[in-house]
Coordinates of C-alpha atoms in Angstrom, one line a residue:
X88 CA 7.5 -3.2 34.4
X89 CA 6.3 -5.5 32.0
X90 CA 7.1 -4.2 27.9
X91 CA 3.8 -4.5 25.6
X92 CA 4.7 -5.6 21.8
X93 CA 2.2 -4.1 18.8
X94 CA 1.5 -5.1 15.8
X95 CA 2.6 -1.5 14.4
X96 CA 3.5 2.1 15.3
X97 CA -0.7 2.1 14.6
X98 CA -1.6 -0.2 17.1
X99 CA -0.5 2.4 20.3
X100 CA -2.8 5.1 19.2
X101 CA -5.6 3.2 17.5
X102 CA -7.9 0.7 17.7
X103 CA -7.3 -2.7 16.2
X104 CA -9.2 -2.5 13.2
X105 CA -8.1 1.1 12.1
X106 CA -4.5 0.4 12.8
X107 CA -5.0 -2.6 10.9
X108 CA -5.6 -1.1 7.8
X109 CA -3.3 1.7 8.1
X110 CA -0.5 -0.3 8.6
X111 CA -1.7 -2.4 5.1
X112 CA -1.5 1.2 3.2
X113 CA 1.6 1.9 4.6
X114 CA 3.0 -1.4 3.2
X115 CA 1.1 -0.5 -0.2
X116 CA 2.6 2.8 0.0
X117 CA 5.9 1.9 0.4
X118 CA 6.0 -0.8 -2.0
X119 CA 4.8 1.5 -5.0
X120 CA 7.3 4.1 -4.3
X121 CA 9.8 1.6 -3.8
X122 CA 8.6 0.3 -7.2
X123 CA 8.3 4.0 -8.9
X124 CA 12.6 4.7 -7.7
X125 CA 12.9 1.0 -8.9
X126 CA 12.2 2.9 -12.5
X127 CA 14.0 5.7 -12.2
X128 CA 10.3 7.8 -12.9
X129 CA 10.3 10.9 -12.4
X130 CA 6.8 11.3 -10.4
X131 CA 5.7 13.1 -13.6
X132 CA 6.4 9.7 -15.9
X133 CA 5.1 7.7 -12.3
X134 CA 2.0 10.1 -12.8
X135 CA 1.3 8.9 -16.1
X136 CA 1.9 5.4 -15.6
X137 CA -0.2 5.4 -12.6
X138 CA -2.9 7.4 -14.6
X139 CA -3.5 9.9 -11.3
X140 CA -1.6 13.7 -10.9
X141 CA 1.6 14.3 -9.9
X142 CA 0.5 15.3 -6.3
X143 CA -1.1 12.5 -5.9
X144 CA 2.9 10.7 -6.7
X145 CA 4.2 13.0 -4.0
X146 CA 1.3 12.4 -1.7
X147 CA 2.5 8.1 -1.7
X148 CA 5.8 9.0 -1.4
X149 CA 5.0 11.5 1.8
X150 CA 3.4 8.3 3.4
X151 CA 0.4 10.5 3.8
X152 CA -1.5 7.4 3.9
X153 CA -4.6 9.2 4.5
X154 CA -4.9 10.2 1.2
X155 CA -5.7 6.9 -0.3
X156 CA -8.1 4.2 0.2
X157 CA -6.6 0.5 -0.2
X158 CA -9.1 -0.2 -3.5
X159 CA -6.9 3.1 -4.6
X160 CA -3.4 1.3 -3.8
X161 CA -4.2 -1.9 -5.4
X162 CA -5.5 0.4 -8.6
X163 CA -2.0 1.9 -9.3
X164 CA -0.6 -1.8 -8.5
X165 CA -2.7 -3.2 -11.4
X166 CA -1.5 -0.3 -13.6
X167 CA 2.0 -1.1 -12.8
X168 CA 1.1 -5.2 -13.8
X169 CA 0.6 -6.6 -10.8
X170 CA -1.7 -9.1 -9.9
X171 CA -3.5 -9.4 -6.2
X172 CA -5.2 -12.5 -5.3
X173 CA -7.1 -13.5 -2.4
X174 CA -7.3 -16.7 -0.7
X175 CA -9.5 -17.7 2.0
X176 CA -9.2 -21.3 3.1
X177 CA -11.3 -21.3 6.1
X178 CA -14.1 -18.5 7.0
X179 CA -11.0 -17.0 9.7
X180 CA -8.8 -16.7 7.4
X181 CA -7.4 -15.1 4.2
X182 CA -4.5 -13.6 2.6
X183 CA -3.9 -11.2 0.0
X184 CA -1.0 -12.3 -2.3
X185 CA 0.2 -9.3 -4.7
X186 CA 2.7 -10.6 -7.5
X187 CA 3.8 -9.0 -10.8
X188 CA 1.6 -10.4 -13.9
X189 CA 3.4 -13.5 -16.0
X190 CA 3.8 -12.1 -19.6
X191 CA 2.0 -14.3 -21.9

């Protein structure tokens, strides 16, 4: 019996480009609430720093990735002060680079 590898958990029950993106919120979602216990916030204070409710805290730091579209994920990154960047050298290719903003 041969083993098959995935790319993710995603990849066994869905198709490539819906695992995909899942697997990217996950990452987003568990960088911000890694990010959010980085702070010691409560997910009131994380609430208010995110500008979104309190359920919507504990929703991201359920993982019910669901919840959120990716444009929604990089929003609370920016409201946090980070920067994402895109680079596409070649039309097959890109990457998204996410770093926190340099203090001027």
């Amino acid at each position: 019996m041969t083993l098959k590898f995935y790319d993710s958990p995603f990849h066994v029950t869905h198709d490539n480009e819906v695992a995909s993106k899942m697997a990217m919120k996950m990452d987003l979602s568990i960088m911000l609430s890694n990010l959010i216990k980085e702070q010691g916030w409560t997910q009131v204070e994380a609430a208010e720093k995110l500008n979104i409710k309190q359920s919507r805290v504990s929703d991201l730091k359920n993982a019910k990735i669901e919840k959120f579209t990716i444009d929604a994920m990089f929003d609370m990154l920016d409201a946090l002060g980070f920067k994402t960047q895109m680079s596409m050298p070649s039309l097959h290719e890109a990457s998204i680079a996410i770093s926190k903003a340099q203090v001027a």
